[in-house]
Coordinates of C-alpha atoms and ligand atoms in Angstrom, one line a residue:
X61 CA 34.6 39.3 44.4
X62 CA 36.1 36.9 41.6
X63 CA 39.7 36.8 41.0
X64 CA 39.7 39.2 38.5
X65 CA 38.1 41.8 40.5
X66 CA 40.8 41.5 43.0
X67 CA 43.3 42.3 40.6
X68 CA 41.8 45.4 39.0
X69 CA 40.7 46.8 42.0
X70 CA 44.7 46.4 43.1
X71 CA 45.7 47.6 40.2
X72 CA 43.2 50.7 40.3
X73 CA 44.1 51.6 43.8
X74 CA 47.6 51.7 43.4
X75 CA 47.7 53.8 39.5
X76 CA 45.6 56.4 41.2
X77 CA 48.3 57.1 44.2
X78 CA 51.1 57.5 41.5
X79 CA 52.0 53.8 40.9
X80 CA 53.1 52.7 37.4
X81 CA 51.4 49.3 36.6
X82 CA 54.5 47.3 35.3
X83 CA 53.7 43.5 33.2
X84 CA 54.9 40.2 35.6
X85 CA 57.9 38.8 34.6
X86 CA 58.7 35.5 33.3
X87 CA 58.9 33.0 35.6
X88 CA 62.5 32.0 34.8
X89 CA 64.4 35.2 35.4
X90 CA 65.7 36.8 32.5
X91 CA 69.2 38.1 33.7
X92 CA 69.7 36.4 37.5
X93 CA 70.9 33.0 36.9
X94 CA 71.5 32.7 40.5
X95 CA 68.0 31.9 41.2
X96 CA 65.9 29.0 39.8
X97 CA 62.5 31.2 39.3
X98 CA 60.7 34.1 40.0
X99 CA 59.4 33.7 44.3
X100 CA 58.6 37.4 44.6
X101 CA 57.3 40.6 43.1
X102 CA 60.4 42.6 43.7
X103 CA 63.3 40.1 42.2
X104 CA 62.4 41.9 38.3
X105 CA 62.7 45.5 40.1
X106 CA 66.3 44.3 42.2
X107 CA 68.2 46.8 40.1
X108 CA 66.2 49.9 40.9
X109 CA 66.4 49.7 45.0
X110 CA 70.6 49.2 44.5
X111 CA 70.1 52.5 42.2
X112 CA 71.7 50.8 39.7
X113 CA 68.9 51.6 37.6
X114 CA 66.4 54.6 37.6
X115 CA 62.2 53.9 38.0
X116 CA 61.6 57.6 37.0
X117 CA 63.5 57.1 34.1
X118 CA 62.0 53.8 33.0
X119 CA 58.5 53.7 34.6
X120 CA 57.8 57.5 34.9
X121 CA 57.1 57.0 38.4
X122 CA 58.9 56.1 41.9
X123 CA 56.5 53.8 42.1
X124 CA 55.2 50.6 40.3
X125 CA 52.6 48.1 41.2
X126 CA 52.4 44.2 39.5
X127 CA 51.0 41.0 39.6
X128 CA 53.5 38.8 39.6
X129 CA 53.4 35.2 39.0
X130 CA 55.6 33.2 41.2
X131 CA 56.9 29.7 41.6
X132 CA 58.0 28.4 45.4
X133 CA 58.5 24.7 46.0
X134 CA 59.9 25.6 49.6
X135 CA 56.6 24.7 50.7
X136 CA 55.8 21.9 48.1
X137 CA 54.9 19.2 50.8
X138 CA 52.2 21.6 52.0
X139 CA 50.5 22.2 49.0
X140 CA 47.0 19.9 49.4
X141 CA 46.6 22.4 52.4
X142 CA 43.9 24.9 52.4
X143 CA 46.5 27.7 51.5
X144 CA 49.8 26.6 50.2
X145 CA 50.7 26.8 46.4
X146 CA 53.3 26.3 44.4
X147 CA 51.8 28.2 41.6
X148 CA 50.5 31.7 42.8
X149 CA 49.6 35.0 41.8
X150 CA 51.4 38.0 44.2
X151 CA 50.3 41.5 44.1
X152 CA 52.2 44.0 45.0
X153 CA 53.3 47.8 44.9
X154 CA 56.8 49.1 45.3
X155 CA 58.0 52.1 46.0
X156 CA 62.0 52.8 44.7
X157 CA 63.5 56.0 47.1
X158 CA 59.2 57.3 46.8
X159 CA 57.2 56.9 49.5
X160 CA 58.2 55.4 53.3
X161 CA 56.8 53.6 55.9
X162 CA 54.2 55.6 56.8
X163 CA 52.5 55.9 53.1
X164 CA 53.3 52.2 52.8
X165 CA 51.3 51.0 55.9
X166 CA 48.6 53.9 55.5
X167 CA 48.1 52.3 51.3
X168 CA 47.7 48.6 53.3
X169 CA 45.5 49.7 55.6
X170 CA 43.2 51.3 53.4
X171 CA 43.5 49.1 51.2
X172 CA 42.0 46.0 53.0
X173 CA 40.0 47.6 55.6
X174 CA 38.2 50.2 53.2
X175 CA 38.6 48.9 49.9
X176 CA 38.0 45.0 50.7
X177 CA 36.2 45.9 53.9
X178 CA 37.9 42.9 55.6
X179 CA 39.2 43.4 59.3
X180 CA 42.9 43.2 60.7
X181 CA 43.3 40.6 63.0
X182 CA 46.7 41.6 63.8
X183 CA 50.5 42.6 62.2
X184 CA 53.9 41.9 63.0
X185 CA 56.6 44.5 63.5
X186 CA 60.8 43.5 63.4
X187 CA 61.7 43.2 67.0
X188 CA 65.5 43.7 65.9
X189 CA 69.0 42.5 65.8
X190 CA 72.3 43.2 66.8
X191 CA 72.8 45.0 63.3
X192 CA 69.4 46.0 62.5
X193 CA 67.5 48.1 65.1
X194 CA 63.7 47.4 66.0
X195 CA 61.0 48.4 63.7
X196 CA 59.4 51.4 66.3
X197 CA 58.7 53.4 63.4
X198 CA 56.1 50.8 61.6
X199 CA 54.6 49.9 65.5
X200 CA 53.5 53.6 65.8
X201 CA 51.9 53.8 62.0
X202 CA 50.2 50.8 62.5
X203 CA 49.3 52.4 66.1
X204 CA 47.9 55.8 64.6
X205 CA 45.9 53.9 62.1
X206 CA 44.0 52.5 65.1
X207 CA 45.4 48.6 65.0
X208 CA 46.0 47.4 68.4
X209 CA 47.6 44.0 67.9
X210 CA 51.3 44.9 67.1
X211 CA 53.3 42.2 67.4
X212 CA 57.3 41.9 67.7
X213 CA 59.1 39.1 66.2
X214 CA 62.8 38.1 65.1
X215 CA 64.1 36.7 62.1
X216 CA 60.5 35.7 60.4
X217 CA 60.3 39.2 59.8
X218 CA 62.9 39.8 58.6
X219 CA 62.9 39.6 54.9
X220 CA 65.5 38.4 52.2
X221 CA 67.1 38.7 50.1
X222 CA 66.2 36.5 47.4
X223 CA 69.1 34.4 45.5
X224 CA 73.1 35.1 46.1
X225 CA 72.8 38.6 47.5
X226 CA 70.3 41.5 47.1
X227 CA 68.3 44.3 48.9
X228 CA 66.3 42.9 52.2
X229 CA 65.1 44.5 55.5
X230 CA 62.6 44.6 58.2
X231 CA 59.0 43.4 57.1
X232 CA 55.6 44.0 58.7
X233 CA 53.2 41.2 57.8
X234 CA 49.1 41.5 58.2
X235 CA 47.0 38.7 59.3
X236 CA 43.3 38.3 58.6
X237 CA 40.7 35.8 60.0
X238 CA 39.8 33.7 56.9
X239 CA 36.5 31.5 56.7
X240 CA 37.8 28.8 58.9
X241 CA 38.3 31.6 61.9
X242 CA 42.3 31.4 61.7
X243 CA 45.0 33.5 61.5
X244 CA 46.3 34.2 57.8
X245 CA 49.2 35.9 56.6
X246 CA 47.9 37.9 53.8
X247 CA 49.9 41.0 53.1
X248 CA 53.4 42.1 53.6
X249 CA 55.3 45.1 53.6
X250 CA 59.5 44.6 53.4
X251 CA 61.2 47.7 53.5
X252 CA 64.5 47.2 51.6
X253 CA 66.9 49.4 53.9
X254 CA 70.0 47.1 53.1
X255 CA 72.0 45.1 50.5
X256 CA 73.5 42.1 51.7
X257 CA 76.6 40.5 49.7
X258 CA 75.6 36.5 50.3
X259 CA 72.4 34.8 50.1
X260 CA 70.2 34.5 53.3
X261 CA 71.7 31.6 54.5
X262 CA 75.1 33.0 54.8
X263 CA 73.9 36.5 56.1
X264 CA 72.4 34.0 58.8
X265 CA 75.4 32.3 59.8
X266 CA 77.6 35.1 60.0
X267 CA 78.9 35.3 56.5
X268 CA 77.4 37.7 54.9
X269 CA 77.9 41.4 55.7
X270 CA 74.7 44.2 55.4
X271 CA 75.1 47.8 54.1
X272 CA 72.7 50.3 53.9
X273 CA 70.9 51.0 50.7
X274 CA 71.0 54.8 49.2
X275 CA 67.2 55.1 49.9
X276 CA 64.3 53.0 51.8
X277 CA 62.9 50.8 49.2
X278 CA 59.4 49.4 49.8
X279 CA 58.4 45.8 48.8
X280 CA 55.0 44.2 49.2
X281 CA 53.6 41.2 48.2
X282 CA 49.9 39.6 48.7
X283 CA 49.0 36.2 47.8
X284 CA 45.8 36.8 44.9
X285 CA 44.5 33.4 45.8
X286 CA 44.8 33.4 50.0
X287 CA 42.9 36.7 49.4
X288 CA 40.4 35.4 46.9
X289 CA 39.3 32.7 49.9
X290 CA 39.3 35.2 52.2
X291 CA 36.9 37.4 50.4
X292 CA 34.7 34.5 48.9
X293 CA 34.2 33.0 52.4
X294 CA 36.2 29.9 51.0
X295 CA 37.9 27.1 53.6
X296 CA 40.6 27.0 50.9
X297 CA 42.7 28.6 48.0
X298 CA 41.0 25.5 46.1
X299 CA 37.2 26.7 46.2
X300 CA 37.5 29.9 45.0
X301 CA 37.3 30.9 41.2
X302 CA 41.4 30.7 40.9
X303 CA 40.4 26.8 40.7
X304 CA 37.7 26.4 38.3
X305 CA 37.8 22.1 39.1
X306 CA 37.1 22.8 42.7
X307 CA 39.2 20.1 43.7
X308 CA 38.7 18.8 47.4
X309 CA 41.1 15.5 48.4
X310 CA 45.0 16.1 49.2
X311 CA 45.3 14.3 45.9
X312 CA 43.3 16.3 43.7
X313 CA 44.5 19.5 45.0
X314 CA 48.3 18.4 44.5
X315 CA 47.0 17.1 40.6
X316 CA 45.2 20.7 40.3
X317 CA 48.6 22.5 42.0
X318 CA 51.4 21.0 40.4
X319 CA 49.9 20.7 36.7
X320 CA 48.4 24.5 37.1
X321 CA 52.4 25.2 38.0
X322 CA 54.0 22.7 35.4
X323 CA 51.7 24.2 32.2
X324 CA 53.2 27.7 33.3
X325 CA 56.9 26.1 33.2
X326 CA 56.3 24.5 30.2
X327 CA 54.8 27.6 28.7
X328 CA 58.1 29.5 29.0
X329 CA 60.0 26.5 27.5
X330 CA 61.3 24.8 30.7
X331 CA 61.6 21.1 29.1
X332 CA 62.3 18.2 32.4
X333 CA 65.4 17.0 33.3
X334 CA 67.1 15.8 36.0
X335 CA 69.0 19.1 36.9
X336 CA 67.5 22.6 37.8
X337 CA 64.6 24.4 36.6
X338 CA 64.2 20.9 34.8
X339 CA 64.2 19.2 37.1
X340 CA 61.9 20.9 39.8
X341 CA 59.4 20.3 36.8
X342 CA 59.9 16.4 36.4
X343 CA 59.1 16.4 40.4
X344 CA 55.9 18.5 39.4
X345 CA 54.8 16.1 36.9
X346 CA 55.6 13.2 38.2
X347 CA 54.3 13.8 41.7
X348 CA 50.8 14.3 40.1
X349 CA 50.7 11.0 38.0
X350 CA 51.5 9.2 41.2
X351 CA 48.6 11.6 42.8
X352 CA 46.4 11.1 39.7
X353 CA 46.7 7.7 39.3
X354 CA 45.4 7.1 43.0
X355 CA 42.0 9.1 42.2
X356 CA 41.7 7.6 39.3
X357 CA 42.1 10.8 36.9
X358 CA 44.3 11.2 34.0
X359 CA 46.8 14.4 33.7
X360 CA 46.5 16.8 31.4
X361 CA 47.7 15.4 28.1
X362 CA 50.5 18.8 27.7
X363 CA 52.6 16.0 30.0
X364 CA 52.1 13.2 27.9
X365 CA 55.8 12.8 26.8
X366 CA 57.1 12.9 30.6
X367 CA 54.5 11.0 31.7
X368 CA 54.7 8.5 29.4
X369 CA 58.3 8.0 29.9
X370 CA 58.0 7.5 33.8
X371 CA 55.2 5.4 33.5
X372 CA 57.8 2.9 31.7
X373 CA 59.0 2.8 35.6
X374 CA 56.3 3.9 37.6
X375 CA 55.1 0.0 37.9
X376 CA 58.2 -1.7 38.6
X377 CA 59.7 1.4 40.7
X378 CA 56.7 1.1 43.2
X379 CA 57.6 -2.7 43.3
X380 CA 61.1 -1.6 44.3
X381 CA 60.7 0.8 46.7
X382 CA 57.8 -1.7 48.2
X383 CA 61.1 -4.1 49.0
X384 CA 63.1 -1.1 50.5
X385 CA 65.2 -0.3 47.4
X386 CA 68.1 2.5 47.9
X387 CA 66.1 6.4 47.1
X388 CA 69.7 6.4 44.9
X389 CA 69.0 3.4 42.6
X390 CA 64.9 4.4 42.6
X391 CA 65.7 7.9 41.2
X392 CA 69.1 6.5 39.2
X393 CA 67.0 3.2 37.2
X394 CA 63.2 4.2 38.0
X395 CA 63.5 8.2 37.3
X396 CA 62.1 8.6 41.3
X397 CA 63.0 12.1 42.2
X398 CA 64.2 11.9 45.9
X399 CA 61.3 14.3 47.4
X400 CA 58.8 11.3 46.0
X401 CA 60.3 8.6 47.2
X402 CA 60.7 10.6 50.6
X403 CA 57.4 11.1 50.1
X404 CA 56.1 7.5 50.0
X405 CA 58.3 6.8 52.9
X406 CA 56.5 9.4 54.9
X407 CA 53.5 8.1 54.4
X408 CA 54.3 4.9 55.7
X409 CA 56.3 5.8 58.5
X410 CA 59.5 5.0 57.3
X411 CA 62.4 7.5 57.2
X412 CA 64.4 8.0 53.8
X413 CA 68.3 8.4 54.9
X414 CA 68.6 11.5 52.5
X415 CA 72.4 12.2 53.5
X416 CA 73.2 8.9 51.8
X417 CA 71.3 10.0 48.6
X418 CA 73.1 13.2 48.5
X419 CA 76.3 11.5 48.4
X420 CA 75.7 9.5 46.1
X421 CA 74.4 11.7 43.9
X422 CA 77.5 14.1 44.6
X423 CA 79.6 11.4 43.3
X424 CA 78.0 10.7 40.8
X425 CA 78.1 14.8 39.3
X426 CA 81.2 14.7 40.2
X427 CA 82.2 12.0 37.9
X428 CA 80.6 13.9 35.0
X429 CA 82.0 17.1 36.2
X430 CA 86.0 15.8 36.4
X431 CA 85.2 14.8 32.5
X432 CA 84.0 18.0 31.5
X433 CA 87.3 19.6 33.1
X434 CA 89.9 17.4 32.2
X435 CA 88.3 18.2 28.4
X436 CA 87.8 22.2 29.8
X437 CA 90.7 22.8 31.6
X438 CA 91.9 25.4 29.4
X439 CA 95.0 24.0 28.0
X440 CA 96.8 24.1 31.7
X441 CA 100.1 22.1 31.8
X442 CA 100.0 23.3 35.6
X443 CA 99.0 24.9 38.7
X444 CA 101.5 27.2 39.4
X445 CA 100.3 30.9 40.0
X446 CA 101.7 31.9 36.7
X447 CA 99.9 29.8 34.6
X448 CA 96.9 30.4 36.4
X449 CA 97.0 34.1 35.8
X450 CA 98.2 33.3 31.9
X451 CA 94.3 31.2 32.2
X452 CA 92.5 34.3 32.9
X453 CA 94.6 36.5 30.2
X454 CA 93.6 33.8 27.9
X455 CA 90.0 34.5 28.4
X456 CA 90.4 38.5 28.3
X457 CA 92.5 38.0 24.9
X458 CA 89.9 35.7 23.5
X459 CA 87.3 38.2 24.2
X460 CA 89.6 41.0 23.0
X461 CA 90.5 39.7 20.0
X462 CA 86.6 39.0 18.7
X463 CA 86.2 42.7 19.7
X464 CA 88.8 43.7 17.4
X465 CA 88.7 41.0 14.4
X466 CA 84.8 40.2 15.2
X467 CA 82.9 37.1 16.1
X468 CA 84.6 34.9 13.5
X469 CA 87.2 34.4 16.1
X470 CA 87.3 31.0 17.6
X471 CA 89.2 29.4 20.1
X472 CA 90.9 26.2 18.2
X473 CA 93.6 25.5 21.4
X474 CA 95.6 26.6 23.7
X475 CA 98.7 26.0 25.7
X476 CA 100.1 27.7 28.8
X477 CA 103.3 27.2 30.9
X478 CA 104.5 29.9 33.7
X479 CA 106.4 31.6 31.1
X480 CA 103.7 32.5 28.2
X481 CA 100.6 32.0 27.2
X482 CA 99.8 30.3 24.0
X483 CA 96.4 30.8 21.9
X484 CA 95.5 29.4 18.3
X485 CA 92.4 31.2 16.3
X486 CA 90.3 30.8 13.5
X487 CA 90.9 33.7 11.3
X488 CA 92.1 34.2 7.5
X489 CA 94.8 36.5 8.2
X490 CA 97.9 38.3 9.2
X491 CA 96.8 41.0 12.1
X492 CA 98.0 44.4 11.4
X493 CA 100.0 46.4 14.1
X494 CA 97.5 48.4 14.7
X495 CA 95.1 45.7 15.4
X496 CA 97.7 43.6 17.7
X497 CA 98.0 47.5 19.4
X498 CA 94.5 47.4 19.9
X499 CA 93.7 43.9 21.3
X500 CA 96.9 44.9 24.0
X501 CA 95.0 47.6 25.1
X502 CA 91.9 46.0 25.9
X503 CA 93.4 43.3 27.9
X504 CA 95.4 46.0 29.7
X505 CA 92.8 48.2 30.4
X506 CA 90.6 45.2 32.1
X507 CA 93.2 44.1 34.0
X508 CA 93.5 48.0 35.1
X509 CA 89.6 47.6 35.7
X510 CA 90.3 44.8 38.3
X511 CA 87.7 42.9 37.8
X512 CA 86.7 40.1 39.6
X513 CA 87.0 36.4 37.6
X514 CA 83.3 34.7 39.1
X515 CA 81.7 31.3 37.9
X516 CA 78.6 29.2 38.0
X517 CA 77.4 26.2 37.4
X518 CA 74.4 25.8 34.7
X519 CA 72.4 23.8 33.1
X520 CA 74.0 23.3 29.1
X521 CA 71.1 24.7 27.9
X522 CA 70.8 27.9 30.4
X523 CA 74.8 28.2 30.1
X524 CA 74.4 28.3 26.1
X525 CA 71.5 31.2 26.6
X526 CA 74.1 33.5 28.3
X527 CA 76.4 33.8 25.0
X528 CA 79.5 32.5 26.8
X529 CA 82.2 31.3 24.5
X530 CA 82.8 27.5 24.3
X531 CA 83.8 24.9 21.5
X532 CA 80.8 24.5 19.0
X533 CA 80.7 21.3 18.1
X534 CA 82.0 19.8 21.4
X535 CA 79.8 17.4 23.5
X536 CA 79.4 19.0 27.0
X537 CA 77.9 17.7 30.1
X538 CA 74.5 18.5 31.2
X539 CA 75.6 21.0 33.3
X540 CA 78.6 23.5 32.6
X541 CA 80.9 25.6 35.0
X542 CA 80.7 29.2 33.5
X543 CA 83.6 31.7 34.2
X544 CA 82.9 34.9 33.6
X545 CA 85.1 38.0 34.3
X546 CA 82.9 41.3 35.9
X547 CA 80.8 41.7 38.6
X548 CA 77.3 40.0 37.1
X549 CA 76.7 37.3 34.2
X550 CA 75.0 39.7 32.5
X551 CA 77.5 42.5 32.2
X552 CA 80.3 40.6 32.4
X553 CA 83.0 41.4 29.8
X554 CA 83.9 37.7 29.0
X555 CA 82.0 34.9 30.0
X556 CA 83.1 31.2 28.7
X557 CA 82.6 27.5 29.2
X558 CA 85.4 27.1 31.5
X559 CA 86.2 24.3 34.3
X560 CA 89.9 25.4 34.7
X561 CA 91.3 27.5 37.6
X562 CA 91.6 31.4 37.5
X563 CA 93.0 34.1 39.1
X564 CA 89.9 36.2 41.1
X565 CA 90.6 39.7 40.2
X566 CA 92.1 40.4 37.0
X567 CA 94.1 43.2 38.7
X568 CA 97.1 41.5 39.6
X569 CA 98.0 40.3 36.1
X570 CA 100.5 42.8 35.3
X571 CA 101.3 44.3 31.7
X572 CA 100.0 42.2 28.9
X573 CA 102.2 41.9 25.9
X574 CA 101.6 40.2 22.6
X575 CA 105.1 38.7 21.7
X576 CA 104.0 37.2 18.2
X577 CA 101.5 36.4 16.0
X578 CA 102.0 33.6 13.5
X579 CA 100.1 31.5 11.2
X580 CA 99.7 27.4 12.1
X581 CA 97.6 26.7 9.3
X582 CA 95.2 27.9 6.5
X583 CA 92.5 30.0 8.6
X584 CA 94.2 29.6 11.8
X585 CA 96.3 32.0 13.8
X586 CA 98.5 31.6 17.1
X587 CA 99.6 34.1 19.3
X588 CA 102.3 34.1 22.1
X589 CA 101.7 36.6 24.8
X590 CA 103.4 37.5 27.9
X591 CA 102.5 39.2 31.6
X592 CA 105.1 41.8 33.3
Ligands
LIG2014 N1 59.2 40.2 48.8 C1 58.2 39.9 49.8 C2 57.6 38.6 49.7 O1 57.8 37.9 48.7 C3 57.1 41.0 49.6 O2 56.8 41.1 48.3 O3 56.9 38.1 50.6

């Protein structure tokens, strides 16, 4: 069965139990800046298992199915393996407050057993936590469908959530014999019970809290080219059609991998760089020149620009790092990202001191980052309480005052003590009293709102995408601390450029009171504005 049999046949199996077929996402996420790139079918759908938004509304169904393509360098060292990618397909169906466990299994089952006529080795059931109880419920489906091999595990099955907080829960995952007679993780069912408010690696030490979700979501996710060996009797992802090259080495599988994964990047406008989504694509491409140029192969000529500009260094780097040069100083003057020159070192059986590189390179952002907020900080004489909270009025009045004059409103400075704030505008003229009225109102009512005052730190370009406010024609850093005031980016009622302190709930500001509005100069405004 070739590739694209696999996915119709998913696709098929799933419309004709009531599943919407909904397009794959980009690979960047459109509104979740907290991640880096799309790892999973569910992260587009994240929104309909809070209930935030509606699947019968928007699909017509409780129920979609997708293939999804996905990026995950958490295994990158792996890939040159017989099954790890960095580059994949993922089917999967969902069901949003649908179906339950027991359809969810049952689809599986018949699914691979019937439809693909491949046998179960075993599955995996949650064995539990102190919050979460054990999964009985999935062991006896799995039971009644006539699979012996239940097996109970901890955390590994327990899945999620993806980026800084989001739906997770107990998974059941399926294992098939592939051609080499092991064990494979093909399939896996989550079933999004809870929402947890931090990322997985606070919920696992501690800091994170679970709460239950409205419904049971369901969440599955097989790997298209893990299957594809499978059912073409192939030792590795690489032999199957998915691979059209064939490739067999470690080094021709991580050229085939990484510039399979780097053309999709590139496709959706990811440029390198040496921060983010950039930058996980410079390691891409740059891994596989140094792979390329040991089998003798050139790279696709889509990298020419990045290739050719660390092959200026590629030569004298090696040198370097042959004489034991600092990973800081090889990835600072030879442009070697850290997880290469770690790389190198593995392979002859040196370690790479990576605690020291991260230092270094903290410093180093850190430098660049105290310029951007000395430049940023808002127009702060002080510290004090006060003037903090007069910071975060400044941003609700900014935002209020382009919702009342319009988007010719621009920031041209401000000044705050503990007594006032202080805010000068572009705009041709006197404000009317109704118009002063109005902008009062808004503040007030978002500080009535209480909304909590977030940020995040972005790449310039990502940071410009998001529409938050900042000075047009300054020079910023290449990456930005964003401040924006509501509970996400995306529906956040202002969001700015911003490396000053705020307040972290706009509910304790008080009453918001324009004192005075004055001209300064032709086209540009000041207004003095107290909190009560
Ligand atoms: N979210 C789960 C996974 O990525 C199932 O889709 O494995």
């Amino acid at each position: 069965m070739t590739v694209n049999e696999v996915r119709q046949r998913f696709l098929k199996f799933f419309e004709a139990r009531g599943h919407t077929i909904v397009t794959s996402a980009p690979l960047v996420p459109e509104n979740d800046p907290s991640v880096l790139f799309t790892t999973a079918g569910m992260q587009q759908f994240k929104p309909y298992y809070t209930g935030e938004k509606d699947a019968l509304k928007d699909f017509g169904s409780k129920n979609a199915v997708s293939i999804q393509k996905c990026i995950r360098t958490s295994d990158i060292d792996e890939v040159g393996d017989a099954t790890h990618l960095t580059f994949f397909e993922m089917l999967g169906n969902f069901s949003f407050g649908g179906y339950v466990r027991k359809e969810a299994i049952a689809y599986a089952h018949e699914f691979i057993t019937k439809e693909l006529e491949l046998s179960i080795s075993y599955v995996t059931v949650y064995k539990g936590s102190e919050n979460v109880p054990r999964d009985e419920k999935s062991k006896e489906n799995w039971k009644s469908l006539g699979v012996v091999d239940v097996r109970e595990e901890g955390a590994d099955v327990f899945w999620g959530p993806t980026g800084n907080a989001g739906p997770c829960g107990p998974t059941t995952e399926i294992y098939c014999k592939d051609a080499n007679g092991k064990d494979v993780e093909i399939w896996n069912i989550v079933f999004n019970e809870y929402f947890c408010n931090g990322s997985r690696e606070q919920l696992d030490k501690g800091e994170a809290k679970l709460t239950k979700l409205p419904f049971l979501g369901i969440d599955t996710g097989m790997g298209l080219e893990r299957l594809a060996a499978i059912l073409q009797k192939k030792e590795s992802v690489y032999e199957t059609d998915a691979f059209p090259t064939h490739p067999v080495s470690r080094s021709e599988r991580i050229v085939a991998d990484h510039t399979r994964a780097a053309e999709a990047l590139i496709q959706e406008g990811v440029e390198p760089s040496n921060i983010g989504r950039g930058y996980v694509l410079r390691r891409l491409i740059r891994r596989a020149v140094l792979h390329a140029d040991r089998i003798g192969t050139k790279i696709s000529d889509r990298f020419k620009d990045e290739e050719t500009r660390f092959r200026k260094t590629l030569t004298a780097g090696l040198k370097e790092f042959e004489k034991g040069t600092d990973p800081f100083v090889l990835f600072t003057s030879y442009g070697f990202p850290l997880e290469l020159t770690r790389e190198l070192a593995k392979e002859k059986g040196v370690a790479v001191d990576t605690k020291e590189f991260e230092k270094a390179f903290e410093k180093h952002k850190e430098i660049s980052r105290a310029g951007a907020e000395k430049k940023f900080k808002g127009g702060l004489a002080d510290t004090s309480e006060m003037s903090v909270k007069y910071h975060t009025a400044t941003h609700l009045l900014h935002q209020a005052l382009r919702d009342v004059l319009g988007n010719e409103v621009q920031q041209k400075g401000s000044n705050i003590t503990p007594e006032r704030l202080r805010f000068d505008f572009a705009f041709p003229r006197k404000m009317t009293d109704e118009e002063k009225k109005r902008v009062e109102e808004i503040v007030n009512e978002k500080i009535k709102e209480g909304l909590p005052v977030q940020k995040v730190i972005l790449p310039l370009s990502e940071a410009k995408k998001t529409g938050a406010l900042h000075f047009f024609d300054e020079k910023y850093p290449d990456e930005v601390l964003v401040h924006y005031v509501g509970s996400s980016l995306d529906t956040a009622y202002s969001k700015e450029f911003c490396g000053g302190p705020h307040i972290a709930n706009t509910g304790v500001l008080g009453t918001f009171k324009i004192a005075k509005e004055e001209a300064v100069s032709a086209g540009v405004r000041r207004i003095k504005a107290t909190l009560e």
